[in-house]
Amino acid sequence: MKNILSFGLTSLVSVALAQVAPTVDLGYEIHGATVNTTGDYYLFSSVPYAQQPVGDLRFQKPVALSEKTNGTVNNGSTTTMCMQAYPAWILALQAQAYGVDEATIEAILASQPGQTESCLVLDVYVPAAVFNKSVAETPVLLWIHGGGFTSGSKISSGSPAGLIARSQLSNESEVIFVSINYRLGMFGWLAGDDVTPNLGLYDQRMAMEWVQKYISRFGGDPNKLTVMGESAGASSILHHITGYGGAVSAPFQRAISQSPAFQFNINTTKTYDLTLDVASNVTEMTISSVEQLKSLDLATLQAINQRVVIQAMQGTFNYGIVTDGTYVPKTPQVLLLEGKFDHSVNVMASHMSNESIPFIPSSLTTAANIQAYLTSSLPQATPETIAYILQTVYPDVLDGTYPWTTEFARAATIASEINFACSTNYLATAFANKTYNYVFSYPPGYHAADLPYIFFNGDTTTADDGLPVNETLAHALQDYIVAFVQTGKPQAEGLVDFPEYGSEAAVLDFTYGGVVRGVDDLANPRCDWIQQAMAEGLI
C-alpha cells in the first residue's frame, strides 16, 4: 500500500529555471519563487505562515507573524517537514510494499531530511499568467495532507502540477494551489490538563487565515478559498466546518473532504500518561509535566514521539484530534446532527469502496475476533452496545442479505463505515442533501488509493497495489475537482453530469468501467444508527 494514509514517499522536483523568478513582499519577509517552465507556474516554497513553534512557543497555539520586512529574500530552497512518527503496523505495510525489512524502513523514515520543529510553512503554486496579471481574482485550492496526524507533509501526497494543468485547460479561471505543513504527533496533538489540545487544528486554521490575508499578493481571491484533504486532512476539514460548534465561521467557502478518517479510541489520559512514561524512560528522569517535556532537546523529543506512536494498535496512531470543549466541543458527527456547524460552506465529499482493508488485522475471520476488535476500537461502548452492534446493526448473517458474505468482509464493513465512510453521508444530510458526493470504486478501492488520481501528472506507470493509474479516470476526477474550486459546482465539459446528492442519495462512482451515476451505499440504517449512538454517547 504505497499510498496508505496519504503517506506517500514522493518528493517535489522543480524544473530548471529559465527566466527571472518573481518575488512577493509579505511584510514580514520578501519571498522568492522558482519557475516551472514546463507547467508555466511559479512555486513559492516554504513560506512561513506563523512564528515557528520553538523555545517558549513549543506546545503552544501558533502565533501570528509580525509584519516587519527584513529586506532579505527567502526562496524556500530548504526542504521542510514537521517531525514524523510511524506506528509499527504502518512500518510493516511499508516494508512489505518496498520489499525491505521493517528495521530498514524505520531507519529510512526516521532519517528523512527536512524534519524540524520550525515547520509551520506552506507552498504556493501560482500559474504565471495569474501572477503576472496582478489582479486578485483567482480561486484558491488549499491542500491538507493526511498521515494519521503523525506523518506526512505539504509535498508527501504528490505534485499539484496536473491539477494546475487541468485548470489551465478549462474554460474558467486557472487555480492557485496551496499546500501546508502542520504539527504532527506529540508536537501537535498531545492533550492534557497542562497543554492545549489539538494544536495541529489551530495550525491549519492559521494557515487558512494566512491565505485570507496574503493570497491576494499572489493573484488569489481570498473569498474563493476551497480546502481539500484526504484521510486525516479530510477529518480535519470536518472539524473546521463544525469548529466551535458553529459559533465561529469556517475560514473558507468550499470544502472537499476525501475519506475522512477518525480514531474513536483515543484516550487522552492514557496517551498523556504514556507520553510522560516514555519520556521518563528515554531520559532516565522523572518527567511529570509538559513543562518538563518542553525543556528537552529535539532529538530526545523525536525519540519519545516515535516510541509512543509505534505502540499504536492497528488502524490507529495514538495521537489525533480529541474533543476539547472549545474548538472541538463534540465530534463532528454529533455537531452535524445537531446543526451546529457553518451552514454557508459548499461541500464535496468522497469515500473509497474498501476503505478499511489495510487498517484491520487479517485475523478477523471469526465472530469472536470481531467482538474483541470492536471492543478495543470502541472503548466507550458497553458490552451491551457491542452486542447490539454485532447482533442487530451488523448481524452475523453471511448469506448475501447484507453487503458481507465472510466474517472478514463483515469486519471490514464495520470499520469502513464507522471510522471513515458514514461521515460523508452525515455531511450530505446536514447540508440538506445539497452536497456533491462520489465513491471511488476503481480496484482496489483501498483508503488513499485515489491519491495518484488526484495528483496525476501523466505517469500511468504510477501504481498502487500493482494497478496502473487509469489516465481517463484521473483526468475526469481532476476536472471535477477543478470545476468545483472554480464555480462551486463540479461540472466539466464532456464528462458525466455530477448530480447533487438530493433525496435519492445520488453519487458519482469511479469504477473500472468508467464514471457512472449511482446511489450512495451509505444511505443505510447502519450509518443512521451509528450517528445517533454517537449523539447518545453509546460509542
CSV table of C-alpha atoms in Angstrom, one decimal, residues 172-435:
chain,number,residue,atom,x,y,z
A,172,GLU,CA,-12.9,29.1,-16.3
A,173,SER,CA,-10.1,30.8,-14.5
A,174,GLU,CA,-6.9,29.0,-13.5
A,175,VAL,CA,-6.4,27.8,-10.0
A,176,ILE,CA,-3.8,28.7,-7.3
A,177,PHE,CA,-2.7,25.7,-5.2
A,178,VAL,CA,-1.5,26.0,-1.6
A,179,SER,CA,-0.2,23.1,0.5
A,180,ILE,CA,0.5,23.3,4.2
A,181,ASN,CA,2.5,21.7,7.0
A,182,TYR,CA,1.0,21.4,10.4
A,183,ARG,CA,2.5,19.9,13.6
A,184,LEU,CA,2.2,16.2,14.0
A,185,GLY,CA,2.3,13.5,16.7
A,186,MET,CA,3.2,14.6,20.2
A,187,PHE,CA,4.2,18.1,18.9
A,188,GLY,CA,0.7,18.9,17.5
A,189,TRP,CA,-1.8,16.5,19.2
A,190,LEU,CA,-0.7,15.9,22.8
A,191,ALA,CA,-3.7,16.6,25.1
A,192,GLY,CA,-3.7,17.1,28.8
A,193,ASP,CA,-4.6,19.5,31.6
A,194,ASP,CA,-1.3,21.4,31.1
A,195,VAL,CA,-1.3,21.7,27.3
A,196,THR,CA,-3.8,23.0,24.7
A,197,PRO,CA,-5.2,20.0,22.8
A,198,ASN,CA,-5.5,20.0,19.0
A,199,LEU,CA,-2.6,22.4,18.3
A,200,GLY,CA,-2.5,21.0,14.8
A,201,LEU,CA,-6.0,22.2,14.1
A,202,TYR,CA,-5.0,25.7,15.2
A,203,ASP,CA,-2.0,25.5,12.9
A,204,GLN,CA,-4.3,24.6,10.0
A,205,ARG,CA,-6.7,27.4,10.8
A,206,MET,CA,-3.8,29.9,10.9
A,207,ALA,CA,-2.6,28.7,7.5
A,208,MET,CA,-6.1,29.4,6.2
A,209,GLU,CA,-6.2,32.8,7.8
A,210,TRP,CA,-2.8,33.5,6.2
A,211,VAL,CA,-4.4,32.7,2.8
A,212,GLN,CA,-7.2,35.1,3.6
A,213,LYS,CA,-4.7,37.8,4.4
A,214,TYR,CA,-1.9,37.3,1.9
A,215,ILE,CA,-3.1,35.3,-1.1
A,216,SER,CA,-4.2,38.5,-3.0
A,217,ARG,CA,-0.5,39.4,-3.3
A,218,PHE,CA,-0.1,36.3,-5.5
A,219,GLY,CA,-3.2,37.0,-7.6
A,220,GLY,CA,-5.6,34.9,-5.5
A,221,ASP,CA,-9.1,35.8,-4.3
A,222,PRO,CA,-9.4,35.3,-0.5
A,223,ASN,CA,-13.2,34.9,-0.9
A,224,LYS,CA,-12.8,31.9,-3.3
A,225,LEU,CA,-10.9,29.5,-1.0
A,226,THR,CA,-11.5,25.8,-1.2
A,227,VAL,CA,-9.9,23.5,1.3
A,228,MET,CA,-9.3,19.9,0.3
A,229,GLY,CA,-7.9,17.0,2.3
A,230,GLU,CA,-7.6,13.2,2.4
A,231,SER,CA,-7.8,11.0,5.5
A,232,ALA,CA,-6.5,13.0,8.5
A,233,GLY,CA,-6.7,16.1,6.3
A,234,ALA,CA,-10.4,15.3,5.4
A,235,SER,CA,-11.4,14.7,9.0
A,236,SER,CA,-9.6,18.0,9.9
A,237,ILE,CA,-11.9,19.7,7.4
A,238,LEU,CA,-15.0,18.3,9.2
A,239,HIS,CA,-13.6,19.7,12.4
A,240,HIS,CA,-13.2,23.1,10.8
A,241,ILE,CA,-16.7,23.1,9.4
A,242,THR,CA,-18.0,22.2,12.9
A,243,GLY,CA,-15.4,24.3,14.7
A,244,TYR,CA,-16.5,25.9,17.9
A,245,GLY,CA,-19.9,24.3,17.4
A,246,GLY,CA,-20.6,26.5,14.5
A,247,ALA,CA,-20.3,29.7,16.6
A,248,VAL,CA,-17.3,30.9,14.5
A,249,SER,CA,-17.3,30.8,10.7
A,250,ALA,CA,-15.0,28.5,8.9
A,251,PRO,CA,-12.1,30.4,7.2
A,252,PHE,CA,-13.1,29.1,3.7
A,253,GLN,CA,-16.0,29.0,1.3
A,254,ARG,CA,-15.8,25.5,-0.1
A,255,ALA,CA,-14.6,22.1,1.1
A,256,ILE,CA,-13.6,18.8,-0.4
A,257,SER,CA,-13.4,16.1,2.2
A,258,GLN,CA,-12.0,12.8,0.8
A,259,SER,CA,-12.2,9.7,3.0
A,260,PRO,CA,-12.3,11.4,6.4
A,261,ALA,CA,-10.6,9.2,9.0
A,262,PHE,CA,-11.5,9.1,12.7
A,263,GLN,CA,-10.0,7.4,15.7
A,264,PHE,CA,-12.7,6.9,18.3
A,265,ASN,CA,-10.5,5.1,20.8
A,266,ILE,CA,-8.0,7.9,21.6
A,267,ASN,CA,-8.0,8.1,25.4
A,268,THR,CA,-6.4,11.5,26.2
A,269,THR,CA,-5.4,10.5,29.8
A,270,LYS,CA,-3.9,7.2,28.6
A,271,THR,CA,-1.9,8.8,25.8
A,272,TYR,CA,-0.8,11.7,28.0
A,273,ASP,CA,0.4,9.2,30.7
A,274,LEU,CA,2.1,7.0,28.1
A,275,THR,CA,3.9,10.0,26.7
A,276,LEU,CA,5.3,11.0,30.1
A,277,ASP,CA,6.2,7.4,30.9
A,278,VAL,CA,8.1,7.0,27.7
A,279,ALA,CA,9.8,10.4,28.2
A,280,SER,CA,10.9,9.3,31.7
A,281,ASN,CA,12.3,6.0,30.3
A,282,VAL,CA,14.1,7.8,27.4
A,283,THR,CA,15.6,10.5,29.6
A,284,GLU,CA,16.1,8.3,32.7
A,285,MET,CA,14.5,11.1,34.7
A,286,THR,CA,11.0,11.6,36.1
A,287,ILE,CA,9.0,13.6,33.6
A,288,SER,CA,5.6,14.5,35.0
A,289,SER,CA,4.6,17.6,33.1
A,290,VAL,CA,4.5,19.2,29.6
A,291,GLU,CA,6.7,22.0,31.0
A,292,GLN,CA,9.4,19.4,31.6
A,293,LEU,CA,8.9,17.9,28.1
A,294,LYS,CA,9.2,21.4,26.7
A,295,SER,CA,12.8,21.7,28.1
A,296,LEU,CA,14.1,18.6,26.4
A,297,ASP,CA,16.2,18.8,23.2
A,298,LEU,CA,14.6,18.0,19.9
A,299,ALA,CA,16.4,14.6,19.3
A,300,THR,CA,15.1,13.4,22.6
A,301,LEU,CA,11.6,14.6,21.8
A,302,GLN,CA,11.8,12.9,18.4
A,303,ALA,CA,12.7,9.6,20.1
A,304,ILE,CA,9.8,10.0,22.6
A,305,ASN,CA,7.3,10.8,19.8
A,306,GLN,CA,8.3,7.7,17.8
A,307,ARG,CA,8.2,5.4,20.8
A,308,VAL,CA,4.7,6.4,21.6
A,309,VAL,CA,3.4,6.2,18.1
A,310,ILE,CA,5.0,2.9,17.3
A,311,GLN,CA,2.9,1.3,20.0
A,312,ALA,CA,-0.5,2.2,18.4
A,313,MET,CA,-2.8,-0.7,17.7
A,314,GLN,CA,-3.5,-1.5,14.0
A,315,GLY,CA,-5.5,1.2,12.3
A,316,THR,CA,-4.7,3.9,14.9
A,317,PHE,CA,-1.8,6.3,15.8
A,318,ASN,CA,-2.2,7.2,19.5
A,319,TYR,CA,-2.3,10.9,18.7
A,320,GLY,CA,-5.0,12.8,16.9
A,321,ILE,CA,-8.0,15.1,17.3
A,322,VAL,CA,-9.9,14.9,20.6
A,323,THR,CA,-12.9,16.7,22.0
A,324,ASP,CA,-11.7,19.7,24.0
A,325,GLY,CA,-14.8,21.7,24.9
A,326,THR,CA,-13.6,24.6,22.7
A,327,TYR,CA,-12.6,24.1,19.1
A,328,VAL,CA,-14.0,20.6,19.3
A,329,PRO,CA,-16.9,20.7,21.7
A,330,LYS,CA,-18.2,17.4,20.4
A,331,THR,CA,-17.3,15.1,17.5
A,332,PRO,CA,-18.2,16.4,14.0
A,333,GLN,CA,-20.7,13.6,13.6
A,334,VAL,CA,-22.7,14.8,16.5
A,335,LEU,CA,-22.4,18.5,15.7
A,336,LEU,CA,-23.6,17.9,12.2
A,337,LEU,CA,-26.6,16.0,13.6
A,338,GLU,CA,-27.3,18.9,16.0
A,339,GLY,CA,-27.0,21.5,13.2
A,340,LYS,CA,-24.0,23.2,15.0
A,341,PHE,CA,-21.7,24.0,12.0
A,342,ASP,CA,-21.1,26.6,9.4
A,343,HIS,CA,-24.0,26.1,7.0
A,344,SER,CA,-22.5,28.5,4.4
A,345,VAL,CA,-19.8,26.1,3.2
A,346,ASN,CA,-20.2,24.5,-0.2
A,347,VAL,CA,-19.3,20.8,0.2
A,348,MET,CA,-18.0,18.0,-2.0
A,349,ALA,CA,-17.2,14.6,-0.2
A,350,SER,CA,-16.0,11.1,-1.1
A,351,HIS,CA,-15.2,7.7,0.2
A,352,MET,CA,-13.4,4.6,-1.2
A,353,SER,CA,-15.2,1.3,-1.8
A,354,ASN,CA,-12.9,-0.7,0.5
A,355,GLU,CA,-11.6,2.0,3.0
A,356,SER,CA,-10.6,-0.2,5.9
A,357,ILE,CA,-8.9,-3.2,4.4
A,358,PRO,CA,-5.3,-2.1,5.3
A,359,PHE,CA,-6.4,-1.0,8.8
A,360,ILE,CA,-7.8,-4.2,10.2
A,361,PRO,CA,-6.0,-7.4,11.2
A,362,SER,CA,-6.2,-10.3,8.8
A,363,SER,CA,-7.1,-12.4,11.8
A,364,LEU,CA,-10.7,-11.0,11.8
A,365,THR,CA,-12.2,-14.2,10.4
A,366,THR,CA,-14.3,-15.3,13.4
A,367,ALA,CA,-17.2,-13.7,15.2
A,368,ALA,CA,-15.2,-13.8,18.5
A,369,ASN,CA,-12.2,-12.0,17.0
A,370,ILE,CA,-14.5,-9.3,15.6
A,371,GLN,CA,-16.1,-8.8,19.0
A,372,ALA,CA,-12.6,-8.4,20.6
A,373,TYR,CA,-11.5,-6.0,17.9
A,374,LEU,CA,-14.7,-3.9,18.2
A,375,THR,CA,-14.4,-3.7,22.0
A,376,SER,CA,-10.8,-2.3,21.7
A,377,SER,CA,-11.8,0.0,18.9
A,378,LEU,CA,-14.8,1.5,20.8
A,379,PRO,CA,-13.7,1.6,24.4
A,380,GLN,CA,-16.6,3.8,25.5
A,381,ALA,CA,-19.1,1.2,24.3
A,382,THR,CA,-20.6,-1.1,27.0
A,383,PRO,CA,-20.8,-4.8,26.4
A,384,GLU,CA,-24.5,-4.4,25.7
A,385,THR,CA,-23.8,-1.8,23.0
A,386,ILE,CA,-21.1,-4.1,21.4
A,387,ALA,CA,-23.6,-6.9,21.4
A,388,TYR,CA,-26.2,-4.8,19.8
A,389,ILE,CA,-23.8,-3.7,17.1
A,390,LEU,CA,-22.9,-7.2,16.3
A,391,GLN,CA,-26.3,-8.8,16.6
A,392,THR,CA,-28.5,-6.1,15.1
A,393,VAL,CA,-26.6,-3.4,13.2
A,394,TYR,CA,-24.0,-5.7,11.6
A,395,PRO,CA,-25.5,-9.2,12.2
A,396,ASP,CA,-23.6,-12.4,11.7
A,397,VAL,CA,-25.5,-13.2,8.5
A,398,LEU,CA,-23.3,-14.3,5.6
A,399,ASP,CA,-25.9,-15.3,3.0
A,400,GLY,CA,-25.8,-12.2,0.9
A,401,THR,CA,-28.6,-10.4,2.8
A,402,TYR,CA,-26.1,-7.7,3.8
A,403,PRO,CA,-23.0,-6.3,2.0
A,404,TRP,CA,-20.8,-9.1,3.5
A,405,THR,CA,-20.6,-12.8,2.9
A,406,THR,CA,-17.5,-13.6,5.1
A,407,GLU,CA,-16.5,-12.6,8.6
A,408,PHE,CA,-13.6,-10.6,7.3
A,409,ALA,CA,-15.8,-8.6,4.9
A,410,ARG,CA,-18.2,-8.0,7.8
A,411,ALA,CA,-15.4,-6.6,9.9
A,412,ALA,CA,-14.2,-4.5,7.0
A,413,THR,CA,-17.7,-3.1,6.6
A,414,ILE,CA,-17.9,-2.2,10.3
A,415,ALA,CA,-14.5,-0.5,10.3
A,416,SER,CA,-15.1,1.3,6.9
A,417,GLU,CA,-18.5,2.7,7.9
A,418,ILE,CA,-17.7,3.7,11.4
A,419,ASN,CA,-14.2,5.1,11.0
A,420,PHE,CA,-14.4,6.6,7.5
A,421,ALA,CA,-17.3,6.4,5.1
A,422,CYS,CA,-20.5,7.2,7.1
A,423,SER,CA,-19.2,10.7,7.8
A,424,THR,CA,-19.6,11.7,4.2
A,425,ASN,CA,-23.3,10.7,4.4
A,426,TYR,CA,-23.6,12.8,7.5
A,427,LEU,CA,-22.2,15.8,5.6
A,428,ALA,CA,-24.8,15.4,2.9
A,429,THR,CA,-27.7,15.0,5.3
A,430,ALA,CA,-26.5,18.0,7.4
A,431,PHE,CA,-26.3,20.2,4.3
A,432,ALA,CA,-29.8,19.4,3.2
A,433,ASN,CA,-28.6,16.9,0.6
A,434,LYS,CA,-27.1,19.8,-1.4
A,435,THR,CA,-23.6,18.3,-1.4
